[in-house]
CSV table of C-alpha atoms in Angstrom, one decimal:
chain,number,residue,atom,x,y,z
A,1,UNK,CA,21.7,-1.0,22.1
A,2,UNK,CA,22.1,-2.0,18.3
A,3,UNK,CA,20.6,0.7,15.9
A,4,UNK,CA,17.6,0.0,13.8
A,5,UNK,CA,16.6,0.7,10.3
A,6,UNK,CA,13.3,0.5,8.7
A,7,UNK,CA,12.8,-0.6,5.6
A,8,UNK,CA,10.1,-1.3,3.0
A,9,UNK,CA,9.1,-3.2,-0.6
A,10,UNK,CA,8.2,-0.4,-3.5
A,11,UNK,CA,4.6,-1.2,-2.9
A,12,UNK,CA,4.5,0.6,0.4
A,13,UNK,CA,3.8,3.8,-2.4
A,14,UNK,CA,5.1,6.3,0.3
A,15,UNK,CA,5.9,9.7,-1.9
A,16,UNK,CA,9.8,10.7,-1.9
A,17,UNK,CA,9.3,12.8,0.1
A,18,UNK,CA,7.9,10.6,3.5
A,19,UNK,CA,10.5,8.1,2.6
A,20,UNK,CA,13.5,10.6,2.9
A,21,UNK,CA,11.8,12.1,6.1
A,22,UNK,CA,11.5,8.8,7.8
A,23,UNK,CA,14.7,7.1,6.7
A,24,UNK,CA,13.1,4.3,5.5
A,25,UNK,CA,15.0,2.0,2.9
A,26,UNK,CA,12.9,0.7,0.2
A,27,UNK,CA,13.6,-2.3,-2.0
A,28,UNK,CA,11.7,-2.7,-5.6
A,29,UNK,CA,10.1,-4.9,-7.4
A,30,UNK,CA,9.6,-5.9,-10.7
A,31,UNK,CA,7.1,-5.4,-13.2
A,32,UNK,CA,7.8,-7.6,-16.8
A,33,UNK,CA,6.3,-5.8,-19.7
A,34,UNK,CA,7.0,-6.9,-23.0
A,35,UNK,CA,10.4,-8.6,-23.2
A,36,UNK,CA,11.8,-6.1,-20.7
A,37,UNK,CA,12.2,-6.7,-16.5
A,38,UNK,CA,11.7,-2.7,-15.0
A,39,UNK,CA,12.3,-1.9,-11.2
A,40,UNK,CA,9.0,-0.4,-9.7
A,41,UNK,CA,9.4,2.9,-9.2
A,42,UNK,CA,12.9,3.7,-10.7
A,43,UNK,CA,13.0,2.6,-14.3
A,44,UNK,CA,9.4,2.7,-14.7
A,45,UNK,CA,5.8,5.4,-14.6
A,46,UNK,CA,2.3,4.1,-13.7
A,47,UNK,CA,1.9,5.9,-16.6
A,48,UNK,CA,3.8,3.8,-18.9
A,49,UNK,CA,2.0,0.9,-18.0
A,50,UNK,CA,-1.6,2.4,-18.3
A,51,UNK,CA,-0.3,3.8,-22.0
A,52,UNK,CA,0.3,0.8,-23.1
A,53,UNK,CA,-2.6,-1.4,-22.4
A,54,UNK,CA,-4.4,1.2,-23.6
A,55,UNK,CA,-2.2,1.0,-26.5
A,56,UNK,CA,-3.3,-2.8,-27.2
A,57,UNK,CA,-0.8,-4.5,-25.3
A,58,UNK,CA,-1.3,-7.2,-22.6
A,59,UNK,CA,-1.0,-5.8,-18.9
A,60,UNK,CA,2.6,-6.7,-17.2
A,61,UNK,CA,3.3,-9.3,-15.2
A,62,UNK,CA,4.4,-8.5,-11.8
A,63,UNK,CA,7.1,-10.2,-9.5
A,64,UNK,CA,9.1,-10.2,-6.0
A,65,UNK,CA,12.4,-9.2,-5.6
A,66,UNK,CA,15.1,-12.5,-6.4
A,67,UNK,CA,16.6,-13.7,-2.9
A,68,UNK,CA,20.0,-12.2,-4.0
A,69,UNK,CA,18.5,-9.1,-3.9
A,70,UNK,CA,17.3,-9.4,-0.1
A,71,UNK,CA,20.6,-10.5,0.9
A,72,UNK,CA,21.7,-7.4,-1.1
A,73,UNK,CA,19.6,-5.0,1.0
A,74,UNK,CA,20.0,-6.7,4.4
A,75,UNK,CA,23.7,-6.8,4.2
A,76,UNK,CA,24.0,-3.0,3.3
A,77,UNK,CA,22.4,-2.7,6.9
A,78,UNK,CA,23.5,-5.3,9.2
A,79,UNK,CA,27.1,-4.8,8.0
A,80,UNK,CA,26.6,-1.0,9.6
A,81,UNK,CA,25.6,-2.4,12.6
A,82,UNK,CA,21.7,-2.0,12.4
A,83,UNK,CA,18.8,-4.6,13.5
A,84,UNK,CA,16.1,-4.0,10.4
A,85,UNK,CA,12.3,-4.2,10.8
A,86,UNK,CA,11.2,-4.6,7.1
A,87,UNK,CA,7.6,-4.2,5.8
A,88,UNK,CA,6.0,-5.2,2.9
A,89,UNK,CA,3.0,-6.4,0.7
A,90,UNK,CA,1.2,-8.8,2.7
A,91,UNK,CA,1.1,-12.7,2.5
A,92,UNK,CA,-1.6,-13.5,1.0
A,93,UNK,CA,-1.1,-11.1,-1.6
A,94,UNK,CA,2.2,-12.1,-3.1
A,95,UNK,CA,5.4,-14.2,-2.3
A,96,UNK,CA,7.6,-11.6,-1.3
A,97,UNK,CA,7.1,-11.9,2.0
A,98,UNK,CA,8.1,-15.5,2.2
A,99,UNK,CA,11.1,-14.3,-0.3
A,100,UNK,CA,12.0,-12.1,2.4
A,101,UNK,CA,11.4,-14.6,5.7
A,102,UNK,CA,13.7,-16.7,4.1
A,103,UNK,CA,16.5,-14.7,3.2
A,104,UNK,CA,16.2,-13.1,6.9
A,105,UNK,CA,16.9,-16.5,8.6
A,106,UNK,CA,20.2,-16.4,7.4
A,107,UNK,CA,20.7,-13.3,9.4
A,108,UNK,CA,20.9,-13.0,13.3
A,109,UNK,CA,18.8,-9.3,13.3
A,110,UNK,CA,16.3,-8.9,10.6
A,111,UNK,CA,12.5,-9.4,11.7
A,112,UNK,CA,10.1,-9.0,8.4
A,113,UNK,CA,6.6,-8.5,9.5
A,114,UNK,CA,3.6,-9.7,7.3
A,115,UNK,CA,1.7,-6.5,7.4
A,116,UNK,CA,-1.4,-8.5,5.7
A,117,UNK,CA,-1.8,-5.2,3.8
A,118,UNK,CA,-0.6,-3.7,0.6
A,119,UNK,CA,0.1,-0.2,-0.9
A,120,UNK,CA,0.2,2.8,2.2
A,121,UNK,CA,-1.7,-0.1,4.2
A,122,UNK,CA,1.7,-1.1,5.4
A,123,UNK,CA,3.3,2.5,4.6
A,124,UNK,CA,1.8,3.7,7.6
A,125,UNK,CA,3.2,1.2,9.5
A,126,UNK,CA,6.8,1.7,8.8
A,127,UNK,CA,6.4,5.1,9.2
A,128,UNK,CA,5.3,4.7,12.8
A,129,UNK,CA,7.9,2.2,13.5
A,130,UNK,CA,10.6,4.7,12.4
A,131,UNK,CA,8.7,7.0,14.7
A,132,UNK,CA,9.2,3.6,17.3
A,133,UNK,CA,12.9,3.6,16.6
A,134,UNK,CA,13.6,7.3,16.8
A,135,UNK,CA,12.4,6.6,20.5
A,136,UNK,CA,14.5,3.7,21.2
A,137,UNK,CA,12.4,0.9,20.7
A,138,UNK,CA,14.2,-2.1,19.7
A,139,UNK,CA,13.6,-4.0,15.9
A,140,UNK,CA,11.9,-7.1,18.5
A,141,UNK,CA,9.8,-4.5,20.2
A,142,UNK,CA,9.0,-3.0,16.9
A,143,UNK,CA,8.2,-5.6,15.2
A,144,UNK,CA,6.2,-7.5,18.2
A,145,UNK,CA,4.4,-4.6,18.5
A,146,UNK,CA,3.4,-4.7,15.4
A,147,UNK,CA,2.3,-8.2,14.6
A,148,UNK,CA,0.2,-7.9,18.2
A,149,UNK,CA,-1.5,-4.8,16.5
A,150,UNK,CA,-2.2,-5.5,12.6
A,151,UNK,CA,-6.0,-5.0,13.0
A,152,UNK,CA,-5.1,-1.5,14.1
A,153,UNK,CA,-4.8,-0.8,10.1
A,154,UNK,CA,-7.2,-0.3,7.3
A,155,UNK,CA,-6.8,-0.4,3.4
A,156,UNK,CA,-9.8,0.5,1.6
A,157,UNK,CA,-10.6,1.8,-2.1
A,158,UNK,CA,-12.7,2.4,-5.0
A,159,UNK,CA,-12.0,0.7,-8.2
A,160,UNK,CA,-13.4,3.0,-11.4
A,161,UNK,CA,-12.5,-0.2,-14.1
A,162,UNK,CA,-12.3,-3.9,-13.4
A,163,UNK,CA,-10.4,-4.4,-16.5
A,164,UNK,CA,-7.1,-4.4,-14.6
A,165,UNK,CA,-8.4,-6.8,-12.1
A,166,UNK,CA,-10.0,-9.2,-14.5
A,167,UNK,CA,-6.8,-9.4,-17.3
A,168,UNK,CA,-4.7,-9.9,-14.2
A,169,UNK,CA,-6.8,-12.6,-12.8
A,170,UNK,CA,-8.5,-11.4,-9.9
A,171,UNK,CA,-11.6,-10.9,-10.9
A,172,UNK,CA,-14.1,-13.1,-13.0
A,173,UNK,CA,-15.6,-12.2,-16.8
A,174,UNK,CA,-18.9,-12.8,-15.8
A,175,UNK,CA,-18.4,-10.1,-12.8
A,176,UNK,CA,-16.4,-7.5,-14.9
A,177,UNK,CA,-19.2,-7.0,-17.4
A,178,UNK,CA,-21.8,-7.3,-15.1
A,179,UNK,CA,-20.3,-4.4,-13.0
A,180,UNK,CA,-19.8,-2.4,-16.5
A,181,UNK,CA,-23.3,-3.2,-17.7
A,182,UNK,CA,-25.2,-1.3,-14.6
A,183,UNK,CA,-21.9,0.8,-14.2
A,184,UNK,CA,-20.6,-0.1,-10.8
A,185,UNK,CA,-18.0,1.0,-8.7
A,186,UNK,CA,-16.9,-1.5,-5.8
A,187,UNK,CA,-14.7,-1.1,-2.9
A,188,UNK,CA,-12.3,-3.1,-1.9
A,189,UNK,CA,-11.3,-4.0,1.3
A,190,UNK,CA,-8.2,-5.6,2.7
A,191,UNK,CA,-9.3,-7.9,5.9
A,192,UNK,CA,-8.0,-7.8,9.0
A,193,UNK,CA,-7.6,-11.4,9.5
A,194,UNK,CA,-6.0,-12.6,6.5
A,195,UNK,CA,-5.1,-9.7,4.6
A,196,UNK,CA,-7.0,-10.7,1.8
A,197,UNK,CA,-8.7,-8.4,-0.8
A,198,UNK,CA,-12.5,-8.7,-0.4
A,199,UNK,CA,-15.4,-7.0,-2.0
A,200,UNK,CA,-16.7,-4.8,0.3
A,201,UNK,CA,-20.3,-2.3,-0.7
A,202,UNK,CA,-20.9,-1.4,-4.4
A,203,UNK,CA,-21.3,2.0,-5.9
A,204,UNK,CA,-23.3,3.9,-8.6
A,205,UNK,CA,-22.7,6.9,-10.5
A,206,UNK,CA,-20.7,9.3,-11.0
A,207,UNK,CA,-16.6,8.3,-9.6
A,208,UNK,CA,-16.0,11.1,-7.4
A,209,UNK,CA,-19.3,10.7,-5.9
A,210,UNK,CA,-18.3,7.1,-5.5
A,211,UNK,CA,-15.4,8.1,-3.4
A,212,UNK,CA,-17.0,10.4,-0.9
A,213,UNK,CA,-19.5,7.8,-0.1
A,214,UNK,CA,-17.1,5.6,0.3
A,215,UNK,CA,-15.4,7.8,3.1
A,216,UNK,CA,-18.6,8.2,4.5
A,217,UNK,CA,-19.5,4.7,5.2
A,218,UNK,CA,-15.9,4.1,6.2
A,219,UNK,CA,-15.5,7.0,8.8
A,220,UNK,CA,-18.6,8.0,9.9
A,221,UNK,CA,-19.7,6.5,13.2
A,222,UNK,CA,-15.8,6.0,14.3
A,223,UNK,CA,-15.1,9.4,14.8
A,224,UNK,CA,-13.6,8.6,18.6
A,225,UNK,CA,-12.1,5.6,17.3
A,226,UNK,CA,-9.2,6.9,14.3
A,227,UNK,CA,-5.5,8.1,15.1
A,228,UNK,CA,-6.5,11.2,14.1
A,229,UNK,CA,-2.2,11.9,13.5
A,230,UNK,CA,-2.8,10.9,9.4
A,231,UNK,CA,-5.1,9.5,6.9
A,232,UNK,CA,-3.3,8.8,3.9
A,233,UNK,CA,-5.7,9.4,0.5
A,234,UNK,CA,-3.6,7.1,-2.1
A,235,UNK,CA,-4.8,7.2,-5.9
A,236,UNK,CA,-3.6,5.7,-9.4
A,237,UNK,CA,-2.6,7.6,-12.2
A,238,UNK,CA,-6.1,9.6,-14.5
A,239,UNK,CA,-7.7,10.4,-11.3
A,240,UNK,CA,-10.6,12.3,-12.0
A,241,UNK,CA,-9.9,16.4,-11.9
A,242,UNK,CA,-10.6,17.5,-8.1
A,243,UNK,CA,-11.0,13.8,-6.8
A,244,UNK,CA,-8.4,13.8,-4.3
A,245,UNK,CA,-9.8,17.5,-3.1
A,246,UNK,CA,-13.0,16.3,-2.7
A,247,UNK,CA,-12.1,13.2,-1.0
A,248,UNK,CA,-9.7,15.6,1.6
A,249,UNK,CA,-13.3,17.6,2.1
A,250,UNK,CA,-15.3,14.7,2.2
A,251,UNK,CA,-13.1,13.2,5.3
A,252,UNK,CA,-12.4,17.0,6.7
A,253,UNK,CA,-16.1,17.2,7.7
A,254,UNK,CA,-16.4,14.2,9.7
A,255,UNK,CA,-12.8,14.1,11.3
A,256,UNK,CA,-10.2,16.3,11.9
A,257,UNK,CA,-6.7,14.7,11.0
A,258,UNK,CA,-4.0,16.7,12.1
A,259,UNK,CA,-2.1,15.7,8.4
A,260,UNK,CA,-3.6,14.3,5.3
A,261,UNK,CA,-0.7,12.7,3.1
A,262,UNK,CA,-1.4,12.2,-0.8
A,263,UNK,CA,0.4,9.6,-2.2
A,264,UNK,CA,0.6,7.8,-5.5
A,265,UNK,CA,0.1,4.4,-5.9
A,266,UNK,CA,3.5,2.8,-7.8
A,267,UNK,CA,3.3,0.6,-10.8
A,268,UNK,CA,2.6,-2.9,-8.9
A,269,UNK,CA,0.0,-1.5,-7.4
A,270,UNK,CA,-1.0,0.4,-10.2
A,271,UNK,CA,-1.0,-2.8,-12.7
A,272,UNK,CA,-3.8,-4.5,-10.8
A,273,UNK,CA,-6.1,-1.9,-9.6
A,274,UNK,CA,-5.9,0.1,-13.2
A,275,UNK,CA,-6.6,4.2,-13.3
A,276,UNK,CA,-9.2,5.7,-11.2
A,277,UNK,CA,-8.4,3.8,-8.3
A,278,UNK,CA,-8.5,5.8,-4.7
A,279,UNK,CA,-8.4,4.6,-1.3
A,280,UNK,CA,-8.3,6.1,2.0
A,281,UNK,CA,-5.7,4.2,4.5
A,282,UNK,CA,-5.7,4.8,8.1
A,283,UNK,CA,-5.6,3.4,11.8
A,284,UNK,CA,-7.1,2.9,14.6
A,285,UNK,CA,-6.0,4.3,18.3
């Protein structure tokens, strides 16, 4: 049986550390600010971008890998031998996966699934199907599995500024100051069907407050119905002090997850939903 390797676009946001502890291979994308091309993730902060708007600049465009570099990546693995699964940033939400399908025809054993999900929404997922692979499953099993079984995952958050949304295009004038007039907070939610981001309820007052009642109209009510093995809680850079503690609490007293992973979201990411964002990410049994 061939061996199989996972691998990942930079806007799966695992931390170092998950990605070295499932083996997964990750691939980055580019974010274009000023006259310079950076690679999320290695020549570039979250931080650097978020300095720099605030500095007066205009927010960087973001883009998906060239072909050349798919073949790149591919090659390193099917020339070893291996079959690759590879997830990344849904469909809907960018062309990188139909960058990627179309450099993977060319190859006899690369399956890319669209995850219809972005950020740890499909992070999660290719940590379970390392998990998958570590117990033999093939990368056609793997990634049938998977494309049978992409309701399973959610992806929601809280958005603290629309500025990012609007100046990247995602979000209309007339709703950006009418949230900042009466100070609202809205989730967003990824659907299950098309992996779209949707508005989903709208909060009021104070951000961290936001959050927890976010998690409780997420989790409440489906406490037989979570994989309790994780919840991931994934944040932007300028989190408020003690968010991600009170978040971890929040969830803690309506169900028990056996591990609670923190993760960072990376500059794509981080260029559209601005500072202050936070989501909980997390599947179903």
């Amino acid at each position: 049986m061939a061996k199989v390797k996972i691998t990942a676009d930079s806007t799966c946001d695992l931390s170092p550390e998950l990605i070295e502890r499932y083996n997964i291979d990750v691939l980055p994308l580019y974010v274009n600010m000023g006259d310079k091309s950076y690679r999320d993730g290695v020549d570039l902060k979250t931080a650097d971008i978020y300095e720099h708007v605030k500095n007066g600049g205009d927010l960087p465009k973001t883009s998906a890998p060239a072909p050349a570099d798919f073949i790149e990546f591919f090659k390193k693995w099917t020339e070893q031998g291996y079959e690759i699964v590879h997830f990344g940033i849904g469909s809907a939400l960018s062309v990188t996966y139909q960058v990627a399908t179309l450099v993977a025809a060319e190859f006899d054993s690369v399956y890319v699934v669209d995850t219809k999900s972005l950020s740890t929404g499909f992070g999660q997922m290719a940590i379970l199907a390392s998990k998958m692979a570590d117990e033999g499953k093939s990368a056609k099993e793997i990634y049938e599995w998977f494309t049978a079984n992409i309701e399973k995952f959610t992806v929601i958050f809280v958005i603290d500024t629309l500025e990012f949304l609007y100046k990247g295009g995602r979000c209309s004038l007339l709703s950006a100051l009418g949230a900042n007039l009466l100070k609202i907070k809205p989730s967003i939610v990824v659907t299950k069907d098309g992996g779209k981001m949707t508005v989903g309820k709208k909060y009021r007052g104070k951000i961290v407050r936001c959050y927890e009642e976010m998690v409780e109209d997420e989790l409440r009510g489906k406490e037989d119905l979570v994989n309790t093995d994780y919840i991931f809680i994934t944040h932007s850079d300028n989190c408020e002090p003690g968010a991600v503690e009170a978040v971890a609490n929040k969830i803690n007293s309506i169900v028990k997850f056996d591990n609670i992973y923190e993760t960072n979201a990376g500059c794509v990411i981080g260029t559209h939903c601005g500072p202050g964002c936070l989501g909980i990410i997390y599947s179903l049994k």
